[in-house]
């Protein structure tokens, strides 16, 4: 254990249960809002849940904006601002995964006054538990941290995740695992973030195969939400490194699906950093029930067992994009356990493109 470290956390209200809907208006009141706009993605299921939320809000409901999009493009932000103004809303409820949560964060970041954000998470990305924002504009994705954007309240309704398709369940779950893995070798990791991250990996690795086998399994769905929350808490308290940088460049520049990109890249970024982060690798391996030296391969084989997209090529990434991705990643330095080297990144992305087992980079 480190003999010197720091750890900080912010005030956060979390509720878990299938009866939360009855109290959602009171949750808006507790968050300091008087009228809430519901932000979600264009989805039939999410629209149904949004209408249920709106009815439960009563006079505190300000309507539904269902045009949240992946990577939070500037156009969606401006349209949501107009909807907030038209509704007379001073609070927002994000419903869905990282796209909806990210839109709420963007509104809070650019609001003239404090804008409470209440997150109702229906995927396992864990972004609802972080102060990290991301905005895409002019073909680039900017990210940062700001306490203003962190949801003040998180509502987990396990029953609302049972309809999440298996492919989205598994990729968003592996996205959460990626948060945990990077938190384990972060430059500012602490015993607290290590505890959160290792348990997050364990919970997800246990829950996701059960969800694949039975998508309606309530215990598996609840455990996955638990793992997602731990992942978000770990992500919020530690710096991210190579894996997240690669995924943000790939997603923001080439419009690749966010969770699927994280899922494909994770075993390879883990293998790249493995030589410089032995303690983190041991923690990942323990959580996966693997040998100490098998963290990256354990993640690779978990992906195969879950039948997630096997390669960057499978999600639409072109081999010609590799050089541009590497050049953009190298443009800005950031903390990483191991120095970022061009040849290693090219080999990493080439293996990820073809879906080869992770090697030595």
CSV table of C-alpha atoms in Angstrom, one decimal:
chain,number,residue,atom,x,y,z
A,1,UNK,CA,0.0,0.0,0.0
A,2,UNK,CA,1.2,3.5,-0.7
A,3,UNK,CA,2.5,5.4,2.3
A,4,UNK,CA,1.6,8.8,0.8
A,5,UNK,CA,-1.6,9.5,-1.1
A,6,UNK,CA,-4.6,11.8,-1.2
A,7,UNK,CA,-8.3,11.1,-1.8
A,8,UNK,CA,-11.3,13.4,-2.0
A,9,UNK,CA,-14.9,13.0,-2.8
A,10,UNK,CA,-18.0,15.2,-3.2
A,11,UNK,CA,-21.4,15.1,-1.7
A,12,UNK,CA,-23.6,12.7,-3.7
A,13,UNK,CA,-27.1,11.3,-3.1
A,14,UNK,CA,-27.7,7.8,-4.5
A,15,UNK,CA,-30.9,5.8,-4.5
A,16,UNK,CA,-31.4,2.2,-5.7
A,17,UNK,CA,-34.8,0.5,-6.1
A,18,UNK,CA,-37.7,-0.2,-8.4
A,19,UNK,CA,-40.1,2.2,-6.5
A,20,UNK,CA,-38.0,5.4,-6.9
A,21,UNK,CA,-40.5,6.6,-9.5
A,22,UNK,CA,-42.9,7.4,-6.7
A,23,UNK,CA,-40.5,9.9,-5.2
A,24,UNK,CA,-38.9,11.5,-8.3
A,25,UNK,CA,-40.6,14.9,-7.8
A,26,UNK,CA,-39.3,15.0,-4.2
A,27,UNK,CA,-35.8,14.2,-5.5
A,28,UNK,CA,-36.0,17.3,-7.8
A,29,UNK,CA,-36.9,19.3,-4.7
A,30,UNK,CA,-34.0,17.9,-2.7
A,31,UNK,CA,-31.6,18.7,-5.6
A,32,UNK,CA,-32.7,22.3,-5.5
A,33,UNK,CA,-34.8,22.3,-8.6
A,34,UNK,CA,-38.4,23.5,-9.2
A,35,UNK,CA,-38.9,22.3,-12.8
A,36,UNK,CA,-37.0,19.6,-14.6
A,37,UNK,CA,-36.5,18.8,-18.3
A,38,UNK,CA,-35.9,15.2,-19.0
A,39,UNK,CA,-32.9,14.6,-21.4
A,40,UNK,CA,-32.7,11.3,-23.2
A,41,UNK,CA,-31.9,9.6,-26.5
A,42,UNK,CA,-34.2,8.8,-29.4
A,43,UNK,CA,-35.3,5.4,-28.3
A,44,UNK,CA,-38.8,3.8,-28.0
A,45,UNK,CA,-38.0,2.2,-24.6
A,46,UNK,CA,-36.3,5.4,-23.2
A,47,UNK,CA,-39.2,7.5,-24.5
A,48,UNK,CA,-41.6,5.2,-22.5
A,49,UNK,CA,-39.5,5.6,-19.4
A,50,UNK,CA,-39.3,9.4,-19.9
A,51,UNK,CA,-43.1,9.7,-20.2
A,52,UNK,CA,-43.4,7.7,-16.9
A,53,UNK,CA,-40.9,10.1,-15.3
A,54,UNK,CA,-42.7,13.1,-16.6
A,55,UNK,CA,-46.1,11.9,-15.3
A,56,UNK,CA,-44.5,11.2,-11.9
A,57,UNK,CA,-43.0,14.7,-11.8
A,58,UNK,CA,-46.4,16.3,-12.0
A,59,UNK,CA,-46.0,20.1,-11.8
A,60,UNK,CA,-42.2,19.7,-11.5
A,61,UNK,CA,-42.1,18.2,-15.0
A,62,UNK,CA,-40.8,20.5,-17.8
A,63,UNK,CA,-41.1,18.1,-20.8
A,64,UNK,CA,-38.9,15.7,-22.7
A,65,UNK,CA,-35.9,16.4,-24.9
A,66,UNK,CA,-35.0,13.2,-26.7
A,67,UNK,CA,-32.2,14.2,-29.0
A,68,UNK,CA,-29.1,13.4,-26.9
A,69,UNK,CA,-26.4,11.9,-29.2
A,70,UNK,CA,-23.2,10.1,-28.7
A,71,UNK,CA,-20.1,12.2,-27.9
A,72,UNK,CA,-22.3,15.2,-27.1
A,73,UNK,CA,-22.1,17.3,-30.3
A,74,UNK,CA,-22.4,21.0,-30.1
A,75,UNK,CA,-25.7,21.0,-32.1
A,76,UNK,CA,-27.4,18.8,-29.5
A,77,UNK,CA,-26.2,21.1,-26.7
A,78,UNK,CA,-27.6,24.2,-28.3
A,79,UNK,CA,-30.9,22.5,-29.0
A,80,UNK,CA,-31.2,21.3,-25.4
A,81,UNK,CA,-30.5,24.8,-24.2
A,82,UNK,CA,-33.4,26.1,-26.2
A,83,UNK,CA,-35.6,23.3,-24.8
A,84,UNK,CA,-34.6,24.2,-21.3
A,85,UNK,CA,-35.5,27.8,-21.8
A,86,UNK,CA,-38.8,27.0,-23.5
A,87,UNK,CA,-39.7,24.7,-20.6
A,88,UNK,CA,-38.7,27.2,-17.9
A,89,UNK,CA,-36.5,24.4,-16.4
A,90,UNK,CA,-33.9,25.0,-13.7
A,91,UNK,CA,-32.9,21.4,-13.4
A,92,UNK,CA,-32.5,18.4,-15.7
A,93,UNK,CA,-33.0,14.7,-15.4
A,94,UNK,CA,-30.7,12.6,-17.6
A,95,UNK,CA,-32.2,9.3,-18.6
A,96,UNK,CA,-30.1,6.6,-20.3
A,97,UNK,CA,-26.3,6.1,-20.6
A,98,UNK,CA,-23.3,8.3,-21.3
A,99,UNK,CA,-24.9,10.3,-24.1
A,100,UNK,CA,-27.8,11.6,-22.0
A,101,UNK,CA,-25.6,12.1,-18.9
A,102,UNK,CA,-23.0,13.9,-21.0
A,103,UNK,CA,-25.6,16.2,-22.4
A,104,UNK,CA,-26.8,17.1,-18.9
A,105,UNK,CA,-23.2,17.7,-17.9
A,106,UNK,CA,-22.6,20.0,-20.9
A,107,UNK,CA,-25.6,22.1,-20.0
A,108,UNK,CA,-24.4,22.4,-16.4
A,109,UNK,CA,-20.9,23.3,-17.5
A,110,UNK,CA,-22.2,26.2,-19.7
A,111,UNK,CA,-25.1,27.3,-17.5
A,112,UNK,CA,-24.9,30.9,-16.1
A,113,UNK,CA,-26.1,29.6,-12.7
A,114,UNK,CA,-25.9,26.3,-10.9
A,115,UNK,CA,-27.9,23.7,-12.8
A,116,UNK,CA,-28.7,20.6,-10.7
A,117,UNK,CA,-28.4,17.3,-12.7
A,118,UNK,CA,-30.2,14.2,-11.6
A,119,UNK,CA,-29.1,11.1,-13.4
A,120,UNK,CA,-31.3,8.0,-14.0
A,121,UNK,CA,-28.8,5.5,-15.4
A,122,UNK,CA,-30.0,2.7,-17.7
A,123,UNK,CA,-26.6,1.5,-18.9
A,124,UNK,CA,-23.4,0.6,-17.1
A,125,UNK,CA,-20.9,3.2,-18.3
A,126,UNK,CA,-20.8,4.8,-14.8
A,127,UNK,CA,-20.5,8.4,-16.2
A,128,UNK,CA,-23.3,9.5,-13.9
A,129,UNK,CA,-20.8,9.1,-10.9
A,130,UNK,CA,-18.1,11.4,-12.4
A,131,UNK,CA,-17.3,15.1,-12.8
A,132,UNK,CA,-15.9,14.4,-16.3
A,133,UNK,CA,-17.4,16.1,-19.3
A,134,UNK,CA,-16.9,15.7,-23.0
A,135,UNK,CA,-18.1,17.9,-25.9
A,136,UNK,CA,-17.6,17.2,-29.7
A,137,UNK,CA,-17.2,20.2,-32.0
A,138,UNK,CA,-15.6,20.7,-35.4
A,139,UNK,CA,-14.5,17.0,-35.6
A,140,UNK,CA,-12.7,17.0,-32.2
A,141,UNK,CA,-13.8,15.9,-28.8
A,142,UNK,CA,-12.7,18.0,-25.8
A,143,UNK,CA,-12.9,16.5,-22.3
A,144,UNK,CA,-12.3,17.8,-18.8
A,145,UNK,CA,-13.2,17.7,-15.2
A,146,UNK,CA,-15.4,20.2,-13.3
A,147,UNK,CA,-17.4,19.7,-10.1
A,148,UNK,CA,-20.2,21.8,-11.6
A,149,UNK,CA,-21.1,19.0,-14.0
A,150,UNK,CA,-21.3,16.1,-11.5
A,151,UNK,CA,-24.9,14.9,-11.0
A,152,UNK,CA,-26.0,15.7,-7.5
A,153,UNK,CA,-28.4,12.7,-7.4
A,154,UNK,CA,-28.1,9.3,-9.0
A,155,UNK,CA,-31.2,7.1,-9.3
A,156,UNK,CA,-30.7,3.4,-10.2
A,157,UNK,CA,-33.9,1.5,-11.2
A,158,UNK,CA,-32.7,-2.1,-11.9
A,159,UNK,CA,-35.9,-3.0,-13.6
A,160,UNK,CA,-35.3,-0.3,-16.2
A,161,UNK,CA,-32.1,-2.0,-17.3
A,162,UNK,CA,-33.7,-5.4,-17.9
A,163,UNK,CA,-34.8,-4.2,-21.4
A,164,UNK,CA,-31.3,-3.0,-22.3
A,165,UNK,CA,-30.2,-5.2,-25.3
A,166,UNK,CA,-27.5,-7.8,-24.4
A,167,UNK,CA,-25.0,-6.2,-26.8
A,168,UNK,CA,-25.4,-2.8,-25.2
A,169,UNK,CA,-25.3,-4.3,-21.8
A,170,UNK,CA,-22.1,-6.1,-22.4
A,171,UNK,CA,-20.2,-3.2,-24.1
A,172,UNK,CA,-21.3,-0.6,-21.6
A,173,UNK,CA,-20.3,-3.0,-18.9
A,174,UNK,CA,-16.8,-3.5,-20.3
A,175,UNK,CA,-16.7,0.3,-20.7
A,176,UNK,CA,-17.1,0.4,-16.9
A,177,UNK,CA,-14.3,-2.2,-16.5
A,178,UNK,CA,-12.1,0.1,-18.5
A,179,UNK,CA,-12.6,2.9,-16.0
A,180,UNK,CA,-11.6,0.5,-13.2
A,181,UNK,CA,-8.5,-0.8,-15.0
A,182,UNK,CA,-7.1,2.7,-15.7
A,183,UNK,CA,-7.9,3.8,-12.1
A,184,UNK,CA,-5.8,0.9,-10.8
A,185,UNK,CA,-2.6,2.2,-12.5
A,186,UNK,CA,-3.4,5.9,-12.4
A,187,UNK,CA,-0.7,8.3,-11.3
A,188,UNK,CA,-2.9,9.5,-8.5
A,189,UNK,CA,-4.3,6.1,-7.5
A,190,UNK,CA,-4.9,5.5,-3.8
A,191,UNK,CA,-5.9,2.6,-1.6
A,192,UNK,CA,-9.5,3.9,-1.9
A,193,UNK,CA,-9.6,4.0,-5.7
A,194,UNK,CA,-7.9,0.6,-5.8
A,195,UNK,CA,-10.6,-0.8,-3.6
A,196,UNK,CA,-13.4,0.7,-5.7
A,197,UNK,CA,-11.8,-0.4,-9.0
A,198,UNK,CA,-10.9,-4.0,-8.2
A,199,UNK,CA,-14.4,-4.6,-6.8
A,200,UNK,CA,-15.8,-2.9,-9.8
A,201,UNK,CA,-14.0,-5.3,-12.2
A,202,UNK,CA,-15.0,-8.3,-10.1
A,203,UNK,CA,-18.7,-7.2,-10.0
A,204,UNK,CA,-18.9,-6.7,-13.7
A,205,UNK,CA,-17.0,-9.8,-14.6
A,206,UNK,CA,-19.5,-11.8,-12.5
A,207,UNK,CA,-22.6,-10.0,-13.7
A,208,UNK,CA,-22.1,-9.7,-17.4
A,209,UNK,CA,-22.0,-13.4,-18.3
A,210,UNK,CA,-25.2,-13.9,-16.3
A,211,UNK,CA,-26.9,-11.0,-18.1
A,212,UNK,CA,-25.8,-12.6,-21.5
A,213,UNK,CA,-27.3,-15.9,-20.3
A,214,UNK,CA,-30.5,-14.4,-18.9
A,215,UNK,CA,-31.1,-10.7,-19.7
A,216,UNK,CA,-34.0,-10.5,-17.2
A,217,UNK,CA,-32.0,-11.8,-14.3
A,218,UNK,CA,-32.7,-9.1,-11.6
A,219,UNK,CA,-29.8,-9.9,-9.4
A,220,UNK,CA,-27.3,-9.8,-12.3
A,221,UNK,CA,-28.8,-6.4,-13.4
A,222,UNK,CA,-28.5,-5.0,-9.9
A,223,UNK,CA,-24.9,-6.3,-9.5
A,224,UNK,CA,-24.0,-4.7,-12.8
A,225,UNK,CA,-25.4,-1.3,-11.6
A,226,UNK,CA,-23.3,-1.7,-8.5
A,227,UNK,CA,-20.2,-2.4,-10.6
A,228,UNK,CA,-21.0,0.6,-12.8
A,229,UNK,CA,-21.3,2.9,-9.8
A,230,UNK,CA,-18.0,1.7,-8.4
A,231,UNK,CA,-16.3,2.2,-11.8
A,232,UNK,CA,-17.7,5.7,-12.0
A,233,UNK,CA,-16.5,6.5,-8.5
A,234,UNK,CA,-13.0,5.2,-9.3
A,235,UNK,CA,-12.9,7.1,-12.6
A,236,UNK,CA,-14.0,10.3,-10.8
A,237,UNK,CA,-11.1,10.0,-8.3
A,238,UNK,CA,-8.2,9.0,-10.5
A,239,UNK,CA,-6.6,10.2,-13.7
A,240,UNK,CA,-7.2,8.3,-16.9
A,241,UNK,CA,-4.4,7.3,-19.2
A,242,UNK,CA,-3.7,5.7,-22.6
A,243,UNK,CA,-6.8,3.6,-22.9
A,244,UNK,CA,-9.2,6.6,-22.5
A,245,UNK,CA,-7.1,8.9,-24.7
A,246,UNK,CA,-7.2,6.3,-27.5
A,247,UNK,CA,-10.9,5.9,-27.2
A,248,UNK,CA,-11.6,9.6,-27.1
A,249,UNK,CA,-9.6,10.2,-30.2
A,250,UNK,CA,-11.1,7.3,-32.1
A,251,UNK,CA,-14.6,8.1,-31.0
A,252,UNK,CA,-14.5,11.9,-31.4
A,253,UNK,CA,-12.6,11.9,-34.7
A,254,UNK,CA,-14.1,9.0,-36.5
A,255,UNK,CA,-17.5,8.8,-34.8
A,256,UNK,CA,-17.1,5.2,-33.5
A,257,UNK,CA,-19.6,3.9,-31.0
A,258,UNK,CA,-18.3,4.9,-27.5
A,259,UNK,CA,-18.9,1.7,-25.5
A,260,UNK,CA,-17.9,-0.6,-28.3
A,261,UNK,CA,-14.6,1.3,-28.9
A,262,UNK,CA,-13.7,1.0,-25.2
A,263,UNK,CA,-14.6,-2.7,-25.3
A,264,UNK,CA,-12.3,-3.5,-28.2
A,265,UNK,CA,-9.4,-1.3,-27.1
A,266,UNK,CA,-9.3,-2.4,-23.4
A,267,UNK,CA,-7.2,-5.7,-23.6
A,268,UNK,CA,-4.7,-4.0,-25.9
A,269,UNK,CA,-4.2,-0.9,-23.8
A,270,UNK,CA,-3.9,-3.1,-20.7
A,271,UNK,CA,-1.2,-5.2,-22.4
A,272,UNK,CA,0.7,-2.0,-23.4
A,273,UNK,CA,0.8,-0.8,-19.8
A,274,UNK,CA,1.3,-4.2,-18.1
A,275,UNK,CA,5.1,-4.1,-17.8
A,276,UNK,CA,5.0,-0.8,-16.0
A,277,UNK,CA,2.0,-1.5,-13.7
A,278,UNK,CA,2.5,-5.0,-12.1
A,279,UNK,CA,0.4,-4.3,-9.0
A,280,UNK,CA,-2.5,-3.1,-11.1
A,281,UNK,CA,-2.3,-6.2,-13.3
A,282,UNK,CA,-2.4,-8.4,-10.2
A,283,UNK,CA,-5.6,-6.6,-9.1
A,284,UNK,CA,-7.2,-7.1,-12.5
A,285,UNK,CA,-6.2,-10.7,-12.6
A,286,UNK,CA,-7.6,-11.4,-9.1
A,287,UNK,CA,-10.9,-9.8,-10.0
A,288,UNK,CA,-11.1,-11.9,-13.1
A,289,UNK,CA,-10.0,-15.1,-11.3
A,290,UNK,CA,-6.9,-15.3,-13.5
A,291,UNK,CA,-3.2,-15.9,-13.0
A,292,UNK,CA,-1.3,-12.8,-11.9
A,293,UNK,CA,0.3,-12.5,-15.4
A,294,UNK,CA,-3.0,-12.9,-17.3
A,295,UNK,CA,-4.8,-9.6,-16.9
A,296,UNK,CA,-4.8,-8.5,-20.5
A,297,UNK,CA,-5.6,-12.0,-21.8
A,298,UNK,CA,-8.3,-12.4,-19.2
A,299,UNK,CA,-10.0,-9.2,-20.5
A,300,UNK,CA,-9.6,-10.4,-24.1
A,301,UNK,CA,-11.2,-13.8,-23.3
A,302,UNK,CA,-14.0,-12.1,-21.3
A,303,UNK,CA,-14.8,-10.1,-24.4
A,304,UNK,CA,-14.8,-13.3,-26.5
A,305,UNK,CA,-17.1,-15.1,-24.0
A,306,UNK,CA,-19.5,-12.1,-24.1
A,307,UNK,CA,-19.4,-12.1,-27.9
A,308,UNK,CA,-18.9,-8.4,-28.1
A,309,UNK,CA,-17.4,-6.8,-31.3
A,310,UNK,CA,-14.1,-8.6,-31.8
A,311,UNK,CA,-12.1,-5.9,-33.5
A,312,UNK,CA,-12.0,-2.2,-34.5
A,313,UNK,CA,-12.7,-3.3,-38.1
A,314,UNK,CA,-16.0,-4.9,-36.8
A,315,UNK,CA,-17.2,-1.5,-35.6
A,316,UNK,CA,-16.4,0.4,-38.7
A,317,UNK,CA,-12.8,1.7,-38.0
A,318,UNK,CA,-10.6,1.7,-41.1
A,319,UNK,CA,-7.0,0.5,-41.1
A,320,UNK,CA,-6.1,3.8,-42.8
A,321,UNK,CA,-7.2,5.6,-39.6
A,322,UNK,CA,-4.4,4.1,-37.5
A,323,UNK,CA,-1.7,6.6,-38.4
A,324,UNK,CA,-3.9,9.6,-37.8
A,325,UNK,CA,-5.1,8.2,-34.5
A,326,UNK,CA,-1.5,7.7,-33.3
A,327,UNK,CA,-0.4,11.2,-34.4
A,328,UNK,CA,-3.3,12.8,-32.5
A,329,UNK,CA,-2.6,10.8,-29.4
A,330,UNK,CA,1.0,11.8,-29.5
A,331,UNK,CA,0.2,15.5,-29.8
A,332,UNK,CA,-0.5,16.0,-26.1
A,333,UNK,CA,1.3,14.5,-23.2
A,334,UNK,CA,-0.6,13.0,-20.2
A,335,UNK,CA,0.2,10.7,-17.3
A,336,UNK,CA,0.6,7.0,-18.2
A,337,UNK,CA,2.5,4.2,-16.5
A,338,UNK,CA,4.6,3.7,-19.5
A,339,UNK,CA,6.0,6.3,-22.0
A,340,UNK,CA,3.8,6.6,-25.1
A,341,UNK,CA,5.8,5.4,-28.1
A,342,UNK,CA,4.7,5.6,-31.7
A,343,UNK,CA,5.8,2.1,-32.8
A,344,UNK,CA,4.0,0.5,-29.8
A,345,UNK,CA,0.8,2.3,-30.5
A,346,UNK,CA,0.8,1.3,-34.2
A,347,UNK,CA,1.3,-2.3,-33.2
A,348,UNK,CA,-1.4,-2.0,-30.5
A,349,UNK,CA,-4.0,-0.5,-33.0
A,350,UNK,CA,-3.0,-3.0,-35.7
A,351,UNK,CA,-3.8,-5.9,-33.4
A,352,UNK,CA,-7.0,-4.2,-32.2
A,353,UNK,CA,-8.0,-3.7,-35.8
A,354,UNK,CA,-7.6,-7.3,-36.7
A,355,UNK,CA,-8.8,-8.7,-33.4
A,356,UNK,CA,-5.6,-10.5,-32.6
A,357,UNK,CA,-4.8,-11.6,-29.1
A,358,UNK,CA,-3.0,-8.8,-27.2
A,359,UNK,CA,0.8,-9.1,-27.5
A,360,UNK,CA,3.8,-7.2,-26.3
A,361,UNK,CA,4.0,-3.6,-27.3
